[in-house]
């Protein structure tokens, strides 16, 4: 019973970290996608 109670908050902590990691990966993916989109138009970059 004590172990079960101890696992509760630990699982929540792991889930919280996993959610943060997933959000971070999504942001990274969006940034990478945006960079690819920008790189697809070298003319625009050259004018700037």
Short mmCIF file of N, CA and C in Angstrom, two decimals, residues 3-21:
data_model
loop_
_atom_site.label_atom_id
_atom_site.label_comp_id
_atom_site.label_asym_id
_atom_site.label_seq_id
_atom_site.Cartn_x
_atom_site.Cartn_y
_atom_site.Cartn_z
N UNK A 3 3.90 1.53 -1.14
CA UNK A 3 4.56 1.65 -2.44
C UNK A 3 3.59 2.25 -3.46
N UNK A 4 2.33 1.82 -3.39
CA UNK A 4 1.33 2.31 -4.33
C UNK A 4 1.18 3.82 -4.18
N UNK A 5 1.16 4.29 -2.95
CA UNK A 5 1.00 5.73 -2.69
C UNK A 5 2.23 6.48 -3.20
N UNK A 6 3.40 5.86 -3.05
CA UNK A 6 4.65 6.50 -3.46
C UNK A 6 4.72 6.60 -4.99
N UNK A 7 4.15 5.62 -5.68
CA UNK A 7 4.20 5.60 -7.14
C UNK A 7 3.30 6.69 -7.72
N UNK A 8 2.25 7.06 -7.01
CA UNK A 8 1.31 8.06 -7.52
C UNK A 8 2.00 9.34 -7.97
N UNK A 9 2.59 10.10 -7.04
CA UNK A 9 3.24 11.37 -7.40
C UNK A 9 4.40 11.18 -8.38
N UNK A 10 5.09 10.05 -8.27
CA UNK A 10 6.22 9.80 -9.17
C UNK A 10 5.73 9.71 -10.60
N UNK A 11 4.62 9.00 -10.79
CA UNK A 11 4.06 8.84 -12.14
C UNK A 11 3.64 10.20 -12.68
N UNK A 12 3.04 11.02 -11.83
CA UNK A 12 2.60 12.35 -12.26
C UNK A 12 3.82 13.16 -12.68
N UNK A 13 4.90 13.05 -11.92
CA UNK A 13 6.12 13.81 -12.23
C UNK A 13 6.66 13.38 -13.58
N UNK A 14 6.69 12.07 -13.83
CA UNK A 14 7.21 11.55 -15.10
C UNK A 14 6.31 12.04 -16.24
N UNK A 15 5.00 11.98 -16.04
CA UNK A 15 4.07 12.42 -17.08
C UNK A 15 4.28 13.91 -17.37
N UNK A 16 4.49 14.69 -16.31
CA UNK A 16 4.69 16.13 -16.47
C UNK A 16 5.94 16.39 -17.30
N UNK A 17 7.00 15.67 -17.00
CA UNK A 17 8.26 15.84 -17.75
C UNK A 17 8.06 15.41 -19.20
N UNK A 18 7.32 14.32 -19.39
CA UNK A 18 7.08 13.83 -20.75
C UNK A 18 6.30 14.86 -21.55
N UNK A 19 5.30 15.48 -20.93
CA UNK A 19 4.49 16.49 -21.61
C UNK A 19 5.38 17.66 -22.01
N UNK A 20 6.25 18.10 -21.10
CA UNK A 20 7.15 19.22 -21.41
C UNK A 20 8.07 18.84 -22.57
N UNK A 21 8.57 17.61 -22.55
CA UNK A 21 9.47 17.16 -23.62
C UNK A 21 8.73 17.14 -24.95
#
